[in-house]
XYZ file of C-alpha atoms in Angstrom:
748
model
C -39.411 -86.529 33.361
C -37.982 -89.129 31.034
C -41.049 -91.348 31.489
C -43.469 -88.465 30.863
C -41.607 -87.452 27.691
C -41.522 -91.052 26.465
C -45.249 -91.478 27.122
C -46.092 -88.341 25.110
C -43.953 -89.530 22.201
C -45.572 -92.988 22.324
C -48.996 -91.331 22.288
C -48.120 -89.651 18.982
C -47.416 -86.105 20.190
C -44.734 -84.118 18.345
C -42.394 -81.909 20.471
C -44.202 -78.739 19.335
C -47.628 -80.123 20.355
C -47.189 -79.847 24.111
C -45.271 -77.995 26.861
C -43.673 -79.519 29.938
C -44.120 -77.259 32.988
C -41.604 -78.210 35.692
C -42.567 -76.685 39.024
C -40.378 -77.062 42.128
C -42.159 -76.148 45.382
C -42.403 -72.516 46.526
C -40.446 -71.390 49.601
C -43.153 -71.712 52.341
C -41.515 -69.815 55.239
C -39.497 -66.601 55.654
C -35.986 -66.159 57.002
C -35.712 -65.933 60.811
C -35.542 -62.115 60.947
C -38.829 -61.805 59.001
C -40.930 -64.037 61.370
C -43.628 -62.559 63.624
C -44.623 -63.894 67.101
C -42.297 -64.504 69.980
C -40.672 -67.924 70.128
C -39.596 -67.957 73.767
C -43.138 -67.270 75.057
C -44.522 -69.997 72.802
C -46.667 -67.492 70.859
C -45.553 -69.032 67.579
C -47.056 -72.363 68.536
C -50.267 -71.152 70.199
C -51.000 -68.125 67.948
C -49.112 -68.568 64.708
C -48.926 -72.275 64.047
C -45.176 -72.136 63.477
C -43.423 -73.247 66.673
C -39.910 -73.090 65.216
C -36.889 -71.061 66.300
C -35.276 -68.389 64.077
C -32.360 -70.737 63.464
C -34.770 -73.430 62.206
C -36.410 -70.911 59.850
C -32.991 -69.930 58.474
C -31.954 -73.589 58.134
C -35.032 -74.390 56.044
C -34.976 -71.179 53.943
C -31.242 -70.942 53.323
C -30.057 -74.564 53.386
C -32.749 -77.195 52.886
C -34.855 -75.340 50.301
C -31.957 -74.333 47.941
C -30.611 -77.915 48.024
C -34.032 -79.379 47.326
C -34.736 -77.066 44.389
C -31.179 -77.450 43.066
C -31.542 -81.245 43.075
C -34.822 -80.987 41.168
C -33.245 -78.616 38.614
C -30.367 -81.047 38.152
C -32.868 -83.842 37.604
C -34.610 -81.860 34.861
C -31.331 -81.081 33.085
C -30.291 -84.739 33.386
C -33.356 -85.592 31.290
C -32.344 -83.134 28.573
C -31.569 -85.864 26.003
C -34.935 -87.547 26.499
C -36.821 -84.226 26.372
C -35.265 -83.310 22.990
C -37.077 -80.440 21.261
C -40.086 -80.395 23.620
C -40.770 -76.930 25.048
C -40.085 -76.692 28.790
C -40.908 -74.028 31.405
C -38.919 -74.284 34.652
C -40.358 -72.176 37.489
C -38.271 -70.385 40.098
C -40.684 -70.130 43.053
C -38.251 -68.721 45.594
C -40.279 -65.461 45.760
C -43.783 -66.601 44.745
C -45.148 -66.664 48.335
C -43.123 -63.650 49.506
C -45.279 -61.517 51.841
C -47.699 -64.400 52.407
C -45.410 -67.071 53.874
C -46.191 -68.864 57.130
C -45.817 -66.525 60.149
C -44.271 -63.801 57.954
C -44.455 -60.282 59.303
C -47.457 -58.416 57.909
C -49.505 -61.546 56.991
C -52.608 -62.708 58.943
C -52.383 -66.313 59.959
C -54.419 -69.193 61.376
C -55.183 -68.458 65.029
C -55.351 -64.639 65.010
C -57.880 -64.300 62.201
C -61.563 -63.290 62.854
C -63.965 -66.216 63.145
C -66.585 -65.422 60.487
C -68.287 -68.802 60.085
C -67.638 -70.463 63.379
C -64.411 -71.901 62.102
C -60.951 -70.474 61.515
C -60.884 -70.178 57.705
C -58.475 -67.294 56.875
C -58.181 -68.310 53.249
C -61.789 -67.278 52.551
C -61.249 -63.528 53.172
C -60.535 -60.660 50.704
C -59.140 -62.788 47.886
C -56.140 -63.652 50.046
C -54.729 -60.112 49.997
C -53.544 -60.096 53.621
C -53.558 -63.772 54.518
C -50.906 -66.466 54.615
C -50.816 -68.681 51.524
C -49.189 -71.620 53.384
C -50.812 -74.112 55.815
C -49.794 -73.877 59.484
C -47.994 -76.576 61.511
C -50.653 -78.270 63.700
C -48.746 -79.834 66.605
C -51.825 -81.622 67.982
C -52.369 -83.467 64.727
C -48.706 -84.369 64.647
C -48.641 -85.647 68.239
C -52.110 -87.103 68.817
C -52.958 -88.234 65.299
C -56.030 -87.277 63.331
C -56.894 -87.115 59.669
C -53.908 -88.366 57.688
C -54.418 -85.711 54.997
C -54.400 -82.967 57.583
C -51.241 -84.413 59.085
C -49.449 -84.132 55.700
C -50.623 -80.600 54.890
C -48.279 -78.318 56.975
C -46.014 -76.015 54.923
C -47.958 -76.818 51.714
C -49.672 -74.047 49.691
C -53.238 -73.509 50.896
C -56.226 -72.434 48.828
C -54.765 -69.005 47.931
C -51.268 -70.409 47.490
C -52.577 -72.817 44.866
C -54.466 -69.958 43.186
C -51.212 -67.915 43.030
C -49.320 -70.864 41.494
C -52.092 -71.278 38.911
C -51.871 -67.580 37.947
C -48.084 -67.883 37.554
C -48.442 -70.904 35.289
C -51.145 -69.311 33.117
C -49.127 -66.133 32.609
C -45.918 -68.034 31.868
C -47.536 -70.179 29.174
C -49.388 -67.223 27.621
C -46.308 -64.970 27.642
C -43.626 -67.418 26.539
C -45.654 -69.351 23.957
C -48.413 -66.883 23.186
C -49.078 -64.924 19.982
C -45.667 -63.233 20.127
C -43.784 -66.185 21.570
C -41.291 -68.565 20.003
C -40.188 -72.183 20.550
C -37.562 -73.072 23.136
C -37.208 -73.883 26.833
C -37.027 -71.156 29.468
C -36.652 -70.530 33.154
C -38.924 -67.887 34.681
C -39.609 -66.558 38.171
C -42.854 -65.337 39.757
C -43.503 -62.901 42.629
C -46.396 -61.051 44.205
C -47.437 -57.772 42.632
C -47.799 -54.597 44.706
C -51.480 -55.356 45.439
C -52.522 -58.846 44.252
C -56.271 -58.933 43.589
C -58.655 -60.896 41.406
C -58.316 -59.181 37.996
C -58.970 -61.978 35.552
C -62.323 -63.370 36.657
C -60.737 -66.635 37.734
C -60.522 -65.710 41.418
C -56.715 -65.737 41.408
C -54.209 -63.249 42.890
C -52.593 -61.080 40.222
C -48.994 -62.340 40.147
C -45.935 -60.681 38.557
C -43.962 -62.717 36.013
C -40.201 -62.106 35.838
C -37.980 -61.950 32.739
C -37.680 -65.366 31.094
C -34.205 -66.646 30.178
C -33.032 -69.629 28.148
C -33.077 -72.907 30.106
C -31.075 -74.582 27.373
C -30.696 -74.042 23.634
C -32.740 -76.092 21.172
C -32.118 -76.472 17.445
C -35.566 -75.952 15.876
C -34.358 -75.477 12.316
C -31.431 -75.838 9.942
C -28.971 -73.131 8.814
C -28.966 -72.250 5.117
C -26.090 -71.197 2.857
C -26.599 -68.081 0.742
C -24.388 -66.806 -2.077
C -23.234 -68.235 -5.402
C -21.473 -71.584 -4.988
C -18.617 -70.812 -7.351
C -14.860 -70.584 -6.911
C -13.755 -67.247 -5.468
C -17.218 -66.278 -4.211
C -18.308 -65.699 -0.607
C -20.857 -67.986 1.036
C -22.826 -66.849 4.098
C -24.430 -68.928 6.856
C -28.009 -67.785 7.552
C -29.111 -68.864 11.060
C -32.507 -67.164 11.086
C -34.965 -69.287 13.110
C -32.460 -72.102 13.702
C -32.103 -71.899 17.507
C -34.638 -71.248 20.263
C -35.176 -69.367 22.342
C -33.494 -66.201 21.112
C -31.428 -64.757 23.937
C -28.956 -61.838 23.967
C -26.387 -63.979 25.753
C -26.286 -66.748 23.127
C -23.181 -66.848 20.873
C -22.766 -68.742 17.601
C -19.707 -70.665 16.414
C -19.219 -71.766 12.796
C -17.421 -74.716 11.216
C -17.334 -74.879 7.411
C -16.865 -78.355 5.948
C -15.814 -79.648 2.535
C -17.221 -83.125 1.795
C -17.803 -83.488 5.562
C -14.228 -82.536 6.566
C -13.680 -79.306 8.537
C -11.902 -76.605 6.506
C -8.901 -75.234 8.435
C -9.470 -71.668 9.637
C -13.012 -71.439 8.234
C -14.769 -70.453 11.469
C -16.547 -67.201 10.539
C -20.147 -66.632 9.438
C -18.825 -66.298 5.863
C -16.495 -68.429 3.751
C -14.742 -67.526 0.477
C -14.454 -70.591 -1.731
C -11.125 -71.489 -3.341
C -10.026 -73.557 -6.320
C -9.574 -76.527 -3.945
C -13.364 -76.512 -3.339
C -14.247 -77.004 -7.013
C -16.689 -79.953 -7.252
C -16.836 -80.375 -3.431
C -19.967 -80.334 -1.250
C -19.792 -77.417 1.201
C -21.756 -77.451 4.482
C -21.674 -75.307 7.597
C -22.181 -76.517 11.161
C -23.406 -73.877 13.602
C -23.172 -74.323 17.385
C -25.143 -72.077 19.752
C -23.873 -71.717 23.321
C -24.326 -69.691 26.507
C -22.408 -70.006 29.788
C -24.166 -72.203 32.355
C -26.627 -73.915 29.999
C -26.528 -76.696 27.422
C -25.912 -75.665 23.811
C -27.083 -77.089 20.483
C -25.717 -77.621 16.984
C -27.277 -77.738 13.516
C -25.770 -78.434 10.080
C -26.910 -76.978 6.752
C -27.662 -78.849 3.583
C -24.729 -79.038 1.135
C -24.006 -76.838 -1.890
C -21.662 -77.982 -4.678
C -18.967 -75.552 -5.897
C -18.658 -74.968 -9.649
C -16.920 -72.343 -11.804
C -15.478 -71.321 -15.143
C -11.711 -71.771 -15.363
C -9.640 -68.972 -16.914
C -6.980 -70.362 -19.251
C -5.510 -67.067 -20.512
C -5.352 -63.531 -19.121
C -6.643 -60.458 -21.020
C -3.976 -58.234 -22.630
C -3.579 -54.697 -24.016
C -2.094 -53.987 -27.452
C -0.960 -50.601 -28.796
C 1.443 -47.851 -27.696
C 0.576 -46.195 -24.364
C 0.708 -42.578 -25.491
C -1.675 -39.639 -25.182
C -3.941 -39.576 -28.231
C -3.060 -43.088 -29.496
C -5.609 -45.909 -29.306
C -5.174 -49.021 -27.108
C -7.070 -52.293 -27.738
C -8.130 -55.043 -25.283
C -7.444 -58.664 -26.256
C -9.837 -60.829 -24.177
C -8.766 -63.789 -22.054
C -10.005 -67.334 -22.658
C -12.178 -69.558 -20.400
C -13.259 -73.177 -20.054
C -16.110 -73.519 -20.745
C -16.089 -70.580 -23.160
C -17.822 -67.401 -21.996
C -21.041 -66.282 -23.681
C -20.245 -62.576 -23.229
C -17.274 -60.389 -22.232
C -17.594 -56.768 -21.035
C -14.786 -54.262 -20.340
C -13.885 -51.445 -17.959
C -10.713 -49.418 -18.578
C -8.661 -48.354 -15.563
C -6.069 -45.594 -15.092
C -3.792 -46.170 -12.103
C -6.248 -48.854 -10.993
C -9.292 -46.517 -10.941
C -12.228 -46.933 -13.374
C -12.564 -44.346 -16.159
C -16.206 -43.272 -16.404
C -17.839 -44.271 -19.685
C -14.826 -46.229 -21.002
C -16.421 -49.679 -21.329
C -15.574 -50.551 -24.934
C -12.879 -52.763 -26.377
C -10.658 -49.726 -27.175
C -9.449 -46.727 -25.171
C -7.471 -43.626 -26.165
C -5.403 -42.152 -23.283
C -6.343 -38.566 -22.433
C -4.121 -35.658 -21.430
C -4.729 -36.292 -17.705
C -3.598 -39.902 -18.165
C -0.032 -38.892 -19.038
C 2.604 -40.588 -16.853
C -0.091 -42.977 -15.476
C -0.517 -46.725 -16.065
C -3.459 -48.202 -17.987
C -5.120 -51.599 -17.506
C -8.429 -53.168 -18.485
C -10.793 -55.308 -16.426
C -13.006 -57.786 -18.206
C -16.041 -59.663 -16.904
C -16.844 -62.987 -18.545
C -20.446 -64.276 -18.298
C -22.015 -67.648 -19.001
C -25.504 -68.935 -18.218
C -25.465 -71.036 -15.055
C -22.120 -69.663 -13.829
C -21.112 -66.694 -11.739
C -19.589 -63.780 -13.647
C -15.809 -64.132 -13.770
C -13.706 -60.943 -13.534
C -10.063 -60.640 -14.560
C -7.673 -57.696 -14.970
C -4.868 -57.323 -17.497
C -1.303 -56.403 -16.633
C -0.866 -52.601 -16.674
C 0.919 -50.844 -19.564
C 2.710 -47.514 -19.382
C 3.435 -45.092 -17.997
C 1.543 -43.247 -20.734
C 3.907 -41.028 -22.745
C 3.162 -37.414 -23.673
C 1.652 -36.785 -27.099
C 3.463 -34.799 -29.814
C 2.554 -31.166 -30.540
C 4.230 -29.530 -33.552
C 3.912 -26.059 -35.093
C 4.770 -24.481 -38.471
C 4.512 -20.955 -39.876
C 4.656 -17.499 -38.288
C 2.040 -14.969 -37.071
C 1.431 -11.493 -38.518
C 0.841 -8.107 -36.826
C -2.042 -5.776 -37.625
C -2.276 -2.140 -36.467
C -0.105 1.013 -36.618
C 3.376 1.072 -35.072
C 2.608 4.367 -33.369
C 2.531 5.513 -29.731
C -0.867 4.865 -28.165
C -2.027 2.494 -30.922
C -2.967 -1.153 -30.337
C -1.186 -3.892 -32.269
C -2.863 -7.292 -32.712
C -1.190 -10.646 -33.281
C -2.913 -12.716 -35.965
C -2.260 -16.447 -36.498
C -1.050 -15.800 -40.042
C 0.434 -19.068 -41.349
C 0.748 -20.662 -37.870
C -0.543 -24.253 -37.815
C -0.419 -26.721 -34.895
C -0.449 -30.468 -35.459
C -3.432 -30.750 -33.058
C -6.008 -28.263 -31.753
C -4.380 -26.486 -28.812
C -6.009 -25.818 -25.436
C -4.501 -22.317 -25.110
C -2.148 -19.865 -26.808
C 0.499 -17.658 -25.214
C 2.070 -14.578 -26.840
C 5.530 -13.024 -26.568
C 6.128 -9.487 -27.886
C 9.636 -8.273 -28.715
C 11.121 -4.778 -29.124
C 14.106 -4.868 -31.489
C 14.390 -8.610 -30.720
C 14.322 -8.146 -26.910
C 11.402 -9.644 -24.949
C 8.961 -7.064 -23.533
C 8.251 -8.258 -19.938
C 4.554 -8.728 -19.177
C 3.416 -8.405 -22.805
C 1.778 -11.839 -23.123
C -1.647 -11.100 -24.616
C -2.861 -11.120 -28.235
C -2.747 -7.306 -28.251
C -0.061 -4.772 -27.345
C -0.437 -1.012 -26.767
C 2.573 0.853 -28.148
C 4.326 2.855 -25.404
C 6.156 6.155 -25.691
C 9.458 4.389 -24.925
C 9.020 2.242 -28.053
C 9.604 5.177 -30.466
C 12.202 4.319 -33.114
C 12.189 0.554 -32.436
C 10.627 -2.364 -34.356
C 8.089 -4.798 -32.817
C 7.582 -8.510 -33.513
C 5.536 -11.303 -31.901
C 5.453 -15.085 -31.749
C 2.817 -17.586 -30.585
C 3.275 -20.502 -28.192
C 0.589 -23.233 -28.223
C -0.222 -25.569 -25.314
C -2.128 -28.826 -25.171
C -2.515 -30.877 -21.990
C -0.583 -34.121 -22.051
C 1.560 -33.091 -25.031
C 5.147 -31.995 -25.430
C 6.589 -29.721 -28.120
C 9.562 -30.487 -30.370
C 9.691 -27.338 -32.556
C 11.784 -24.247 -31.705
C 12.069 -20.688 -32.981
C 15.448 -20.385 -34.722
C 15.420 -16.574 -34.714
C 17.776 -14.380 -32.700
C 15.106 -13.180 -30.250
C 16.413 -12.814 -26.678
C 15.066 -12.576 -23.155
C 12.531 -15.425 -23.478
C 12.456 -18.420 -21.148
C 10.920 -21.452 -22.946
C 7.665 -22.589 -21.291
C 7.404 -26.325 -20.587
C 5.327 -28.191 -23.138
C 4.811 -25.195 -25.458
C 5.134 -25.415 -29.232
C 6.822 -22.110 -30.235
C 6.088 -20.625 -33.638
C 8.524 -18.545 -35.657
C 8.476 -14.819 -35.009
C 6.348 -12.530 -37.134
C 7.963 -10.051 -39.542
C 9.025 -6.970 -37.568
C 7.059 -3.753 -37.873
C 8.511 -0.530 -39.109
C 10.126 1.588 -36.377
C 7.543 3.042 -33.984
C 6.683 6.707 -34.512
C 5.148 9.247 -32.199
C 1.393 9.566 -32.175
C -0.476 12.036 -34.357
C -3.503 14.099 -33.298
C -5.689 14.707 -36.352
C -8.605 16.112 -34.333
C -6.823 17.931 -31.482
C -7.646 17.635 -27.762
C -8.285 19.844 -24.756
C -4.615 20.189 -23.860
C -2.839 20.781 -27.146
C -3.025 23.179 -30.045
C -4.448 21.777 -33.299
C -1.646 20.792 -35.657
C -1.276 19.449 -39.105
C -2.594 15.860 -39.270
C 0.808 14.495 -40.244
C 2.788 16.359 -37.595
C 3.877 14.051 -34.716
C 3.410 15.442 -31.189
C 3.250 14.305 -27.605
C -0.376 13.582 -26.491
C -1.775 14.106 -23.001
C -3.143 11.429 -20.652
C -6.692 12.689 -20.169
C -8.115 13.144 -16.658
C -11.491 11.429 -16.265
C -12.311 12.235 -12.607
C -10.874 13.589 -9.377
C -8.823 11.050 -7.334
C -10.202 9.807 -4.012
C -8.592 9.000 -0.686
C -9.314 5.498 0.713
C -8.460 3.465 3.845
C -5.879 0.782 3.004
C -5.228 -0.432 6.585
C -6.781 -3.916 6.707
C -6.544 -6.914 4.349
C -5.132 -4.766 1.504
C -8.690 -3.673 0.665
C -9.778 -0.212 -0.498
C -12.294 1.016 2.081
C -14.090 4.342 2.127
C -13.002 6.877 4.742
C -15.903 7.330 7.161
C -16.802 11.036 7.166
C -13.730 11.566 4.922
C -11.638 11.412 8.116
C -8.184 9.837 8.301
C -7.808 8.213 11.711
C -4.510 7.895 13.532
C -3.322 4.271 13.276
C -4.718 3.749 9.756
C -3.078 3.979 6.331
C -4.497 6.378 3.739
C -4.026 5.765 0.014
C -4.644 7.830 -3.095
C -6.885 5.757 -5.397
C -6.220 6.331 -9.100
C -8.996 3.959 -10.172
C -10.497 5.451 -13.395
C -8.917 8.838 -12.655
C -6.955 8.913 -15.944
C -7.610 7.584 -19.422
C -5.305 4.707 -18.484
C -3.327 4.004 -15.329
C -0.073 6.022 -15.295
C 3.011 3.851 -15.206
C 5.087 6.027 -12.873
C 3.039 8.753 -11.143
C 4.701 11.364 -8.924
C 2.864 11.862 -5.599
C 3.325 14.856 -3.257
C 1.612 15.096 0.165
C 0.697 18.358 1.943
C -0.664 19.196 5.418
C -2.117 22.324 7.001
C -3.321 22.980 10.519
C -7.051 23.301 10.972
C -8.151 26.933 10.758
C -4.933 28.111 9.028
C -3.913 28.611 5.410
C -0.244 27.663 5.739
C 0.478 24.498 3.724
C 3.498 22.289 4.464
C 4.889 19.732 2.001
C 5.660 16.305 3.498
C 8.592 14.076 2.615
C 6.287 11.139 1.843
C 6.439 10.231 -1.892
C 4.288 7.106 -2.331
C 0.564 6.633 -2.914
C 0.063 5.662 0.771
C 0.544 7.743 3.915
C 0.337 6.762 7.602
C -0.340 9.806 9.844
C 1.865 10.590 12.803
C 0.351 11.588 16.145
C 1.560 15.170 15.750
C -0.710 15.637 12.717
C -3.938 14.982 14.668
C -5.990 18.172 14.153
C -4.407 18.850 10.745
C -5.816 18.395 7.241
C -3.992 16.486 4.517
C -4.241 16.087 0.750
C -2.101 14.742 -2.094
C -1.186 15.843 -5.622
C -0.525 13.263 -8.382
C 1.469 14.085 -11.531
C 1.762 11.645 -14.447
C 5.256 10.926 -15.743
C 4.894 8.694 -18.849
C 7.294 8.786 -21.833
C 5.550 9.928 -24.982
C 2.856 11.869 -23.083
C 2.606 15.294 -21.515
C 2.214 15.284 -17.757
C -1.063 15.954 -15.955
C -1.504 16.946 -12.296
C -4.579 16.204 -10.158
C -5.195 16.589 -6.434
C -7.437 15.021 -3.794
C -9.777 16.821 -1.398
C -8.494 17.924 2.006
C -9.133 15.324 4.717
C -9.032 16.005 8.495
C -6.693 13.788 10.589
C -8.435 12.646 13.811
C -7.692 10.384 16.778
C -7.715 6.637 16.228
C -10.109 4.038 17.588
C -9.154 0.857 19.395
C -10.982 -2.306 18.306
C -12.382 -4.766 20.854
C -10.690 -8.126 20.229
C -12.132 -9.969 23.256
C -14.962 -8.755 25.479
C -14.870 -9.292 29.246
C -16.919 -12.172 30.737
C -18.122 -12.608 34.294
C -17.306 -16.020 35.782
C -17.490 -17.674 39.151
C -14.002 -17.466 40.627
C -13.851 -21.282 41.027
C -14.556 -21.735 37.354
C -11.944 -19.326 35.991
C -9.799 -22.111 34.542
C -12.624 -23.843 32.775
C -12.792 -23.711 28.977
C -14.495 -20.644 27.515
C -17.169 -22.781 25.900
C -18.135 -24.346 29.222
C -18.243 -20.952 30.916
C -20.476 -19.547 28.191
C -22.822 -22.518 28.250
C -24.429 -21.538 31.556
C -25.459 -18.152 32.948
C -23.506 -16.999 35.994
C -25.653 -17.038 39.156
C -23.837 -14.875 41.689
C -24.552 -14.781 45.376
C -23.548 -12.509 48.220
C -20.102 -13.329 49.552
C -18.983 -15.482 46.591
C -16.200 -13.806 44.539
C -16.646 -13.149 40.812
C -13.852 -12.669 38.305
C -13.770 -10.885 34.977
C -11.960 -12.561 32.107
C -9.146 -10.512 30.584
C -10.399 -8.121 27.888
C -8.227 -7.400 24.844
C -8.170 -4.267 22.641
C -6.222 -3.572 19.454
C -3.966 -1.619 19.551
C -3.179 -2.716 23.078
C -3.221 -0.404 26.073
C -3.631 -0.542 29.828
C -7.020 -2.185 30.427
C -9.030 -1.030 33.457
C -12.238 -2.510 34.928
C -15.421 -1.112 36.535
C -18.268 -3.233 37.971
C -21.932 -2.187 37.607
C -25.077 -3.178 39.520
C -27.856 -2.635 37.035
C -26.909 0.654 35.343
C -25.049 2.129 38.320
C -21.356 1.946 39.010
C -20.338 0.057 42.143
C -18.109 2.389 44.076
C -14.607 1.016 44.577
C -15.235 -2.084 42.394
C -12.438 -1.419 39.891
C -10.509 -4.679 39.824
C -10.968 -7.916 37.906
C -12.271 -9.630 41.069
C -15.426 -8.425 42.862
C -17.297 -10.014 45.787
C -21.038 -9.116 45.850
C -22.328 -7.486 49.064
C -25.890 -7.402 50.455
C -26.208 -3.915 48.913
C -26.393 -5.406 45.400
C -28.714 -8.292 46.323
C -31.323 -8.826 43.587
C -29.325 -6.756 41.047
C -27.833 -8.021 37.783
C -24.078 -7.458 37.535
C -21.874 -6.426 34.601
C -18.206 -5.589 34.273
C -16.883 -2.919 31.924
C -13.351 -3.050 30.498
C -11.894 0.158 29.104
C -8.719 1.884 27.976
C -8.429 5.594 28.665
C -8.066 8.064 25.824
C -4.495 9.031 25.032
C -1.489 8.397 22.792
C -3.500 9.401 19.751
C -6.516 7.166 20.466
C -10.043 7.753 21.761
C -11.361 5.968 24.837
C -12.260 2.326 24.138
C -14.693 0.313 26.267
C -16.635 -2.969 26.254
C -19.199 -4.430 28.667
C -19.869 -8.069 29.539
C -23.280 -9.760 29.466
C -25.401 -9.381 32.592
C -25.401 -12.110 35.229
C -28.501 -13.489 36.929
C -29.724 -11.402 39.904
C -27.455 -11.652 42.978
C -28.842 -14.092 45.545
C -28.759 -13.402 49.283
C -27.238 -16.282 51.263
C -29.465 -17.615 54.035
C -28.046 -17.200 57.496
C -25.614 -14.375 56.774
C -25.895 -11.501 59.269
C-alpha cells in the first residue's frame, strides 16, 4: 500500500484525484452446519467438490479467514501515514458470497449441474442466480497434477463471483464518492440481495451495499475563527468541511492557543477573549476522534486581538428624585471614541425610549436605583459598552397644596351639594382627587365624592368639605390645621384647608306638590315622600351571590329567596323594614313570619304554601312608603348532579378517570362491570339500576353487574338516582352506553 501510494504521488496525482480500493478476499465456504452433501459417504468429494469435514469448514470460516482479513486490515492501517489524505474504501467481504459459497445448502455446484454443452459449466446458467460463485476443490488435479492454473483455482471466486465483486466495487465508488458523496475513507460491506439478477446491463448480480462507516478521520480543510477579535468578545471555531467523512460517532475537541501556547481551560467551541490577549495571535486546534479508528487534527489561521481601552467610567450627576433631571457624564477611552450612545436603566432594566443624555425619574421609579449604560463606537473597533454606578434609591417628589374649596348648592334635605376647587392649588398636576365631607366638623363616613346628597338626619347641622390630591411617586407636606375630626390621613395625599361651612341644613320644600302630600305654601318646610317607581321582584340568591330569576316564579326548597329593590324607589332606602307572610295553597288565611331581612330560606313545612313580602321605607326626613311583592308558591327542591356514573371494567376501577374515559368500555359475558360512584348535591342515598338498551335489567341494582348471555349484543348503561323525599324531588343521572356485550367463545 505504501508503494502504491508513493507511486501515485510520484506520478503527479493529488490525493483527491484517485481512490484506493482495498479488497480482502471474500469468505469462500460456509460454516459446517450450512454444508450440503454427506461427508462420511464421500459425497462431498465425488458430487460437491468439497471433501472437507464440518470441523475443517468451521476452522476455515471461523479461525483462518478472520485472522487473514484482520492481518490485511492491520496492514492497511499501518500504511495510514503514507496514504495521507487519499480516499480509501476498505471492503468487508464476509457476507458477499453468502448463499453462493462452495457446497452451501441451496446452491447448485460443480458435479450435480445439468450438462448443457457437453461440459460441466455451472457458471453459465441463469446469471448465477442459483449457482456457486466459488471454484470447487479438484482432488485429481491436486494429486495427479495438471494445468498449474487449474491447480491454484480452488476456493477462488469463479466467473459469477468476480461479477459480484465488480458490482460491489462499482456501487461503493458511486455511492461513497458520487454526486452526493464527500471526501474521506470508509469501510463498507456487501451482501447478496433477495434475488440477484442482471439489472444494470453489465451482466452482474445485483448486490446490496451496507452502511458505510468512517475507516479513519482525515483533515480535508482548516477550521476558521468567527467573531470580532477584540477584548471581551466571544470567538467561535467553525469546523464546517474540515474533517471527512462526516460520521455521527465523531467527536471534536478544541484547544485555543495564544501565540502558539495553549490557553488554560479554553477547550470549548467558543472562547471569550480577555485583556491578557490584547495584541496576541489567537488560533484554535481542533481534533476529531472516534473510538476504534485513527483521528485527525487541524489548526486555524491566527487572528490578532485588539480593543479600545476604557480609562474612566461613566457617571450620573443630579439628585435622584421623582421629577428632577439626571445627567450622564460619559467615560473616556483610548483611543477616543467617535460616538457614544446611552440607555437609562431602572433597577438594572432598560427604560423604553430613554436613550438621551438626560433622564427624569418617573413616579414608578420611586425607591428604585437608576444607572446608565453607554456604548462607545470607533471605526475599526468593536463597540465598547460600560455601565455607571447606580444612584438612589429615587426619593419621592414633593406635592404641596394651598387654598380651600367652596360648596355650591342648597343646604336642604334631598338637595345635592357640589365641591368646587375654589382657591385650591397643587404644586403639580395631580393624578386624582379625593373628597371628605364633614357634618358640624365630624367626618361623614362614605362621603368621598365631589357631590353629596343632603340627608334628613343632617337637618340643623352645617356641612363643609376638603380636597385631598394624589400624585404617583410624590409625598405631601401640607396639613389642614382646622378642628375637623374623624378623618384618617391618606398616605401621600396633599390635604387642602376645609371649605367655609354651609348654613344649617333645613328641611326640603315642595313648591309643586307630589302624589302623596297636600300642596303647601312654597316656603313651608315639610317631609317629602320617597316615590315608588315599580313593584319589587323576588329573585333567587342561592348561588354565587347573584340575582337570578325564579323559574316559573317558584321558590324551591333548598334555595334562598330575596326581595330585589333595584329601581323600586326613587333612590335606595337606607333602612327598609321587611315583613314576610305565608298562606297555604287554596286558603285565604295569611300568617306573618318572624323573618325580618330581605332574604328568606324556606323550611320544609312550607312546601305547598305561597309566600310574599312587604317592604316599608324608614328614612329620616321622608314619609314612609310600603310596597309588596307578588305571591310565590313554595315547591320541592331539586338535587344537582355533581358527578355522573361511568361504566368501567372491574379491573380498571383504580385507573385515572382520564384513562378510563379515553377508551369505550367493551363488555363481555361473564366479565364484571362496575359503576363509578355518582354524586348529587345536596347529598342523599344513591341507588343504581342497570339497563340493557332501554330496558331495566331485573335484579341489577348494585354498583357491580356481570353481563349474562341474555344481554349479549346489547349496549349497557347504569342509572344512579336518589329517591324523592326530605323536601326534594327524585334526582337521576345515566352513564354513557358501552359497546355491545360480546359473547365469550366456548361458554356453555
